[in-house]
PDB file of C-alpha atoms in Angstrom:
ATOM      1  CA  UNK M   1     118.285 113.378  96.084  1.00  0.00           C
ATOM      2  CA  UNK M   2     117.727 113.649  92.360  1.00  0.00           C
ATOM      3  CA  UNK M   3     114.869 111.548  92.140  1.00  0.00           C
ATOM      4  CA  UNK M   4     114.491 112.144  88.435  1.00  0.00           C
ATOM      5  CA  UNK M   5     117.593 110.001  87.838  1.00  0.00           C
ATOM      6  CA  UNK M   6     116.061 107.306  90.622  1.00  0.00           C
ATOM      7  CA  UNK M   7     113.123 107.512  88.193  1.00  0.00           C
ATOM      8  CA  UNK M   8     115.005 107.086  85.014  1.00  0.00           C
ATOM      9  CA  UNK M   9     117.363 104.116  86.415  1.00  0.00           C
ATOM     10  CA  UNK M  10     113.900 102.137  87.590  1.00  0.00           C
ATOM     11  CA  UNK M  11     112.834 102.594  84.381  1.00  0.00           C
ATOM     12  CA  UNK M  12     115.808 101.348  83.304  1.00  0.00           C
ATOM     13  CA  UNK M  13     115.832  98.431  85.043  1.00  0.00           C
ATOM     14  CA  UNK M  14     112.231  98.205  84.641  1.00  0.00           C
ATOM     15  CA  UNK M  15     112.768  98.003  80.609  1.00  0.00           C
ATOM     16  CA  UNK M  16     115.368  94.679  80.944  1.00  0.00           C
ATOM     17  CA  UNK M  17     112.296  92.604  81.912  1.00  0.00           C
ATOM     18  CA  UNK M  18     109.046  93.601  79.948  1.00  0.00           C
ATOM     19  CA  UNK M  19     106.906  91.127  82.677  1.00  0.00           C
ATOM     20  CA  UNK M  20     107.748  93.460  85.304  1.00  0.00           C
ATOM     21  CA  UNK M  21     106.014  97.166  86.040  1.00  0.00           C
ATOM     22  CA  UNK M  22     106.064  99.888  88.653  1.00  0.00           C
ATOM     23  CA  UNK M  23     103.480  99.655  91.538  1.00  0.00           C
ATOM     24  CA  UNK M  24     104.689 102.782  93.346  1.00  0.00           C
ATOM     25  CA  UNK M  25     107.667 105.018  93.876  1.00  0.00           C
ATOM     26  CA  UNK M  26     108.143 106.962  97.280  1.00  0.00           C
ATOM     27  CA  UNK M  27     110.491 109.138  97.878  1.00  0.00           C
ATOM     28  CA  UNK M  28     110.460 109.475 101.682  1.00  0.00           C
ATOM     29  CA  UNK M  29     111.933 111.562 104.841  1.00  0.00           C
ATOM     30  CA  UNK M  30     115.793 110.537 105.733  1.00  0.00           C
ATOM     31  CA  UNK M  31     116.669 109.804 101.738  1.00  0.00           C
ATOM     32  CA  UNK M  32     115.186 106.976 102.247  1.00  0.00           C
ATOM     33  CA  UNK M  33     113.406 105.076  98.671  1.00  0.00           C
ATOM     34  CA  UNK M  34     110.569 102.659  98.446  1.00  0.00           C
ATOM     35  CA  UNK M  35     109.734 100.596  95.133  1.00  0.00           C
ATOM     36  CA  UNK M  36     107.421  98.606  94.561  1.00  0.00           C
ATOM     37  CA  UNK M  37     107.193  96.481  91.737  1.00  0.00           C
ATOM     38  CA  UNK M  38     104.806  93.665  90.185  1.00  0.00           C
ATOM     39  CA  UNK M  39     104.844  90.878  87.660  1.00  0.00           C
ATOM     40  CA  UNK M  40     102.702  89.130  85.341  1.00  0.00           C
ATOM     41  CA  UNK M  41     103.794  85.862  86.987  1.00  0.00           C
ATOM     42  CA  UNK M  42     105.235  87.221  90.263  1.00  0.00           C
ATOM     43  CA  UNK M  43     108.300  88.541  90.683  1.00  0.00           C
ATOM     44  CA  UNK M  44     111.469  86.785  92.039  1.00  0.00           C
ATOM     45  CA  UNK M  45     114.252  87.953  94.666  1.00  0.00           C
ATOM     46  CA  UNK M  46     116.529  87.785  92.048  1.00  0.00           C
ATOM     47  CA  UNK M  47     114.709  90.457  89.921  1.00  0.00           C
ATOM     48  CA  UNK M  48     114.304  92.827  93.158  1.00  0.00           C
ATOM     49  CA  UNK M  49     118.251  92.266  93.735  1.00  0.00           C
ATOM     50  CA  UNK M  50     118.769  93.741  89.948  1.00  0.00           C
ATOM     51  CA  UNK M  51     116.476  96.491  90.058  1.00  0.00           C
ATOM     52  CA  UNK M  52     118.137  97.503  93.337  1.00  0.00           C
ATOM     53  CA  UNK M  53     121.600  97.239  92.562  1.00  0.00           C
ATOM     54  CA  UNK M  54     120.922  98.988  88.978  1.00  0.00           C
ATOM     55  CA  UNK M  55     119.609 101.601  90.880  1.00  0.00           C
ATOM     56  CA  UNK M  56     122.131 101.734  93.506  1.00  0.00           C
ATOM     57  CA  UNK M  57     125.168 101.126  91.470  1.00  0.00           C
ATOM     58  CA  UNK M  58     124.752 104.577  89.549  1.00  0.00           C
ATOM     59  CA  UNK M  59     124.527 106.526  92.527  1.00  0.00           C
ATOM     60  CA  UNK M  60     127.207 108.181  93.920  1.00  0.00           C
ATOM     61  CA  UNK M  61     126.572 107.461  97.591  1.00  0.00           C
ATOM     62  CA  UNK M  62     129.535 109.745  98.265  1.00  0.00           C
ATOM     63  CA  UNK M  63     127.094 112.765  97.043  1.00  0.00           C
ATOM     64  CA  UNK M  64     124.533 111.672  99.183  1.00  0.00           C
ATOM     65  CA  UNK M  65     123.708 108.957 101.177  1.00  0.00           C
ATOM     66  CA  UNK M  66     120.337 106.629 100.810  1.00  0.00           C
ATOM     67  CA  UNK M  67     118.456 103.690 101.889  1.00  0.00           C
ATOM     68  CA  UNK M  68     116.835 101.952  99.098  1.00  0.00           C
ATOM     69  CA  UNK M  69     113.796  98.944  99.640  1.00  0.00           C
ATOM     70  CA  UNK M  70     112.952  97.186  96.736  1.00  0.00           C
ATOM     71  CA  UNK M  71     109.925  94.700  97.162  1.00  0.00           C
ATOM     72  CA  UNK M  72     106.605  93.753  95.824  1.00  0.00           C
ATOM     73  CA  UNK M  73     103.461  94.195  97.234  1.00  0.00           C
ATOM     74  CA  UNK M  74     101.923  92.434 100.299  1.00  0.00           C
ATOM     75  CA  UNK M  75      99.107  90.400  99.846  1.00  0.00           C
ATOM     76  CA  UNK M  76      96.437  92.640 102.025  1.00  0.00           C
ATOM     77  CA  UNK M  77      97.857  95.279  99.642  1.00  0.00           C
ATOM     78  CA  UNK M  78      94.917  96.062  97.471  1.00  0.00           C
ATOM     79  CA  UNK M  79      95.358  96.135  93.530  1.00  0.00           C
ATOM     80  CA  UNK M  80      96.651  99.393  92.463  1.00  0.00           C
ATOM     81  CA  UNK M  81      97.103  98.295  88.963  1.00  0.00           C
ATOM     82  CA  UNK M  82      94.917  97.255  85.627  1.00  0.00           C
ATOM     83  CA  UNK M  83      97.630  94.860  85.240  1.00  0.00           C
ATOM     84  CA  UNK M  84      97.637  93.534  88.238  1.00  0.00           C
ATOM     85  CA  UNK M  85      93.695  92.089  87.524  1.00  0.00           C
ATOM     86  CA  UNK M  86      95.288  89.937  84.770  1.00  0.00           C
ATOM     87  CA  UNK M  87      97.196  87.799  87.142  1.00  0.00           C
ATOM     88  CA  UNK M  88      94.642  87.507  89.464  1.00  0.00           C
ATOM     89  CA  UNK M  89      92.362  85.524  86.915  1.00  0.00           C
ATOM     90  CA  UNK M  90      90.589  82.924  88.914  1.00  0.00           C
ATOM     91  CA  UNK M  91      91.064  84.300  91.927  1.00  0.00           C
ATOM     92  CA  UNK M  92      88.815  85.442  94.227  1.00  0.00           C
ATOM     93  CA  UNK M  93      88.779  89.241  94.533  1.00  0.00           C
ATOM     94  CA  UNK M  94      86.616  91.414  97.281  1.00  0.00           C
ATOM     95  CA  UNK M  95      85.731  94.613  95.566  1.00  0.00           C
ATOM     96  CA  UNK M  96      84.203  98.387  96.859  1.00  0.00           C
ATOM     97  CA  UNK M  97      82.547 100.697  95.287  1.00  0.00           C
ATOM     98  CA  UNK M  98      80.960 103.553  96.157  1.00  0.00           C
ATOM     99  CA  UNK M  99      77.713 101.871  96.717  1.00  0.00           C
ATOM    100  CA  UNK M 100      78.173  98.101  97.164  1.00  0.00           C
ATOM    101  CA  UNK M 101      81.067  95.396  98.133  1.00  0.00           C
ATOM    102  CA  UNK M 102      81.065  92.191  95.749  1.00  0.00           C
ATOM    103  CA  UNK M 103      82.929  89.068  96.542  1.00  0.00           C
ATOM    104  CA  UNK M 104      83.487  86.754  93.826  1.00  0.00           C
ATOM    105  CA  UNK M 105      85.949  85.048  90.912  1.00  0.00           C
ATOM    106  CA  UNK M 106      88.021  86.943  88.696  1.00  0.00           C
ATOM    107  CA  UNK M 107      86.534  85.485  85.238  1.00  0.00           C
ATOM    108  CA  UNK M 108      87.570  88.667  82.779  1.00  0.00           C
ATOM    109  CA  UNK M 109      89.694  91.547  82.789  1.00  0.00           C
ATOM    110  CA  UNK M 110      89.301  93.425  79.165  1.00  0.00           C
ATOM    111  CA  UNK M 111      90.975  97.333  79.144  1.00  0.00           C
ATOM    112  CA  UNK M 112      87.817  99.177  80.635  1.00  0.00           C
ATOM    113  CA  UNK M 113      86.205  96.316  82.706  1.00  0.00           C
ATOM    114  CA  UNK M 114      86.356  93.437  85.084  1.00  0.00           C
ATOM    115  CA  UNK M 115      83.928  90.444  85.359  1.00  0.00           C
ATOM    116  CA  UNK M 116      83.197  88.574  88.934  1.00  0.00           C
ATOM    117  CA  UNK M 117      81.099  85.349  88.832  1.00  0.00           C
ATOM    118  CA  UNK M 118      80.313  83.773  92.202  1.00  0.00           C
ATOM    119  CA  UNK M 119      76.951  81.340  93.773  1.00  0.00           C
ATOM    120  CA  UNK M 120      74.480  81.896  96.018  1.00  0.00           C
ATOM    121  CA  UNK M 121      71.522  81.344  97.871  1.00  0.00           C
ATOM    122  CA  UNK M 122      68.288  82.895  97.331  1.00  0.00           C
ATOM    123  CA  UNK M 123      64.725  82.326  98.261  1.00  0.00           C
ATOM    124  CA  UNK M 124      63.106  80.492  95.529  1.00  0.00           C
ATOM    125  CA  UNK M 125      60.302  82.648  93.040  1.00  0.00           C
ATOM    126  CA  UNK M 126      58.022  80.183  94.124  1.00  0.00           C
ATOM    127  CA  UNK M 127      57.714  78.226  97.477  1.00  0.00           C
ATOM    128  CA  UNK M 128      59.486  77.640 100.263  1.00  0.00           C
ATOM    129  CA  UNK M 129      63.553  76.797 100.598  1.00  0.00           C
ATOM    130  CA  UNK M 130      66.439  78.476  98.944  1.00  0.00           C
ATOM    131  CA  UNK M 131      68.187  77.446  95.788  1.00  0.00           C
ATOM    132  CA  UNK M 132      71.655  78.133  94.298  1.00  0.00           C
ATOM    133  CA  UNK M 133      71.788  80.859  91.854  1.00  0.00           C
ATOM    134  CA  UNK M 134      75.019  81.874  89.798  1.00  0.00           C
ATOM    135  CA  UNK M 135      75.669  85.929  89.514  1.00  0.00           C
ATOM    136  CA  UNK M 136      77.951  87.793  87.158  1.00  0.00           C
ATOM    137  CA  UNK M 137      78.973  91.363  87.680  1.00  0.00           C
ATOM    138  CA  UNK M 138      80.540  93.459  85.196  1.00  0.00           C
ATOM    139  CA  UNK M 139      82.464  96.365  87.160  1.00  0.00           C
ATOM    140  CA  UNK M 140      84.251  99.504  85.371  1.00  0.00           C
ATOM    141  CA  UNK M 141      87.684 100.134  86.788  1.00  0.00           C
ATOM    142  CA  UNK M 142      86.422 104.060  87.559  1.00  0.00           C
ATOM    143  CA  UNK M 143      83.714 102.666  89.918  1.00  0.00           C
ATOM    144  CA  UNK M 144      86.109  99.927  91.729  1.00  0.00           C
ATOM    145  CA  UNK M 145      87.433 101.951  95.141  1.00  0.00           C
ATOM    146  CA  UNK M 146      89.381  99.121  96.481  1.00  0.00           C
ATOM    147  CA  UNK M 147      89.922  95.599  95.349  1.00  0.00           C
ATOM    148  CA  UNK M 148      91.849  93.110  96.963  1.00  0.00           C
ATOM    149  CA  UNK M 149      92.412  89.440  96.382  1.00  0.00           C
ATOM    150  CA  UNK M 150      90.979  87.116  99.369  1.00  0.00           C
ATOM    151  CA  UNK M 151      93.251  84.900 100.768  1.00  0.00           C
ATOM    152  CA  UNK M 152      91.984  81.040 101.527  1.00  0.00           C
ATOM    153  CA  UNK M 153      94.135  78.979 103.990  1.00  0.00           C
TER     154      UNK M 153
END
């Protein structure tokens, strides 16, 4: 399999639509060849059908055979991507670190950051009872180990 010309024609196909980008490229056991790819705004079937057939259709399956998957990714999938934070603006996101898990809104995504605002309840300073605070945390992409967006039914 020359997977430098798999590489090229994604990137081919990749190039036709500017609001797409790559995800992840496997090459695995049995010729077989996973893409995944992303939008800013989701990506349609129809755009999976043209990446796959660009790819495909400049293959010479009679040099070697292949199985080729085109899809996006799952929503459990964690965010692999800085780009993938923009379109999950106003979305709730549960993030790792090393340290600490946060769970809260997507409010700002700048190149080296990302900004979570969410409520909660703490004991007050002074007395008894609980009141509603509001929290902001300001998390570098090097210290995120896993985000994911949180999925509400």
């Amino acid at each position: 399999m020359n997977q430098e010309r798999v590489r090229e024609l994604l990137q081919e196909a990749l190039e036709e639509n500017k609001s797409l980008y790559l995800i992840d490229l496997q090459f695995l056991s049995d010729n077989k060849i996973k893409v995944i790819v992303d939008g800013d705004s989701g990506v349609p079937l129809s755009e999976c059908i043209r990446i796959s057939r660009n790819i495909e259709h400049n293959l010479d399956r009679e040099e070697e055979d292949f199985s080729l998957e085109v899809t996006t990714p799952d929503i459990a999938h964690p965010i692999a991507v800085k780009r993938q934070y923009k379109k999950n603006i106003n979305r709730i996101l549960k993030v790792k670190t090393a340290t600490e898990e946060f769970e809260g809104t997507l409010t700002e995504v700048t190149e080296e950051t990302i900004t979570l605002f969410w409520k909660a309840r703490e004991p007050k300073p002074i007395g008894k009872g609980k009141h509603t605070v509001e929290k902001t945390k300001i998390l570098a992409y090097q210290d995120i180990k896993e985000a994911k967006v949180k999925i509400i039914f």
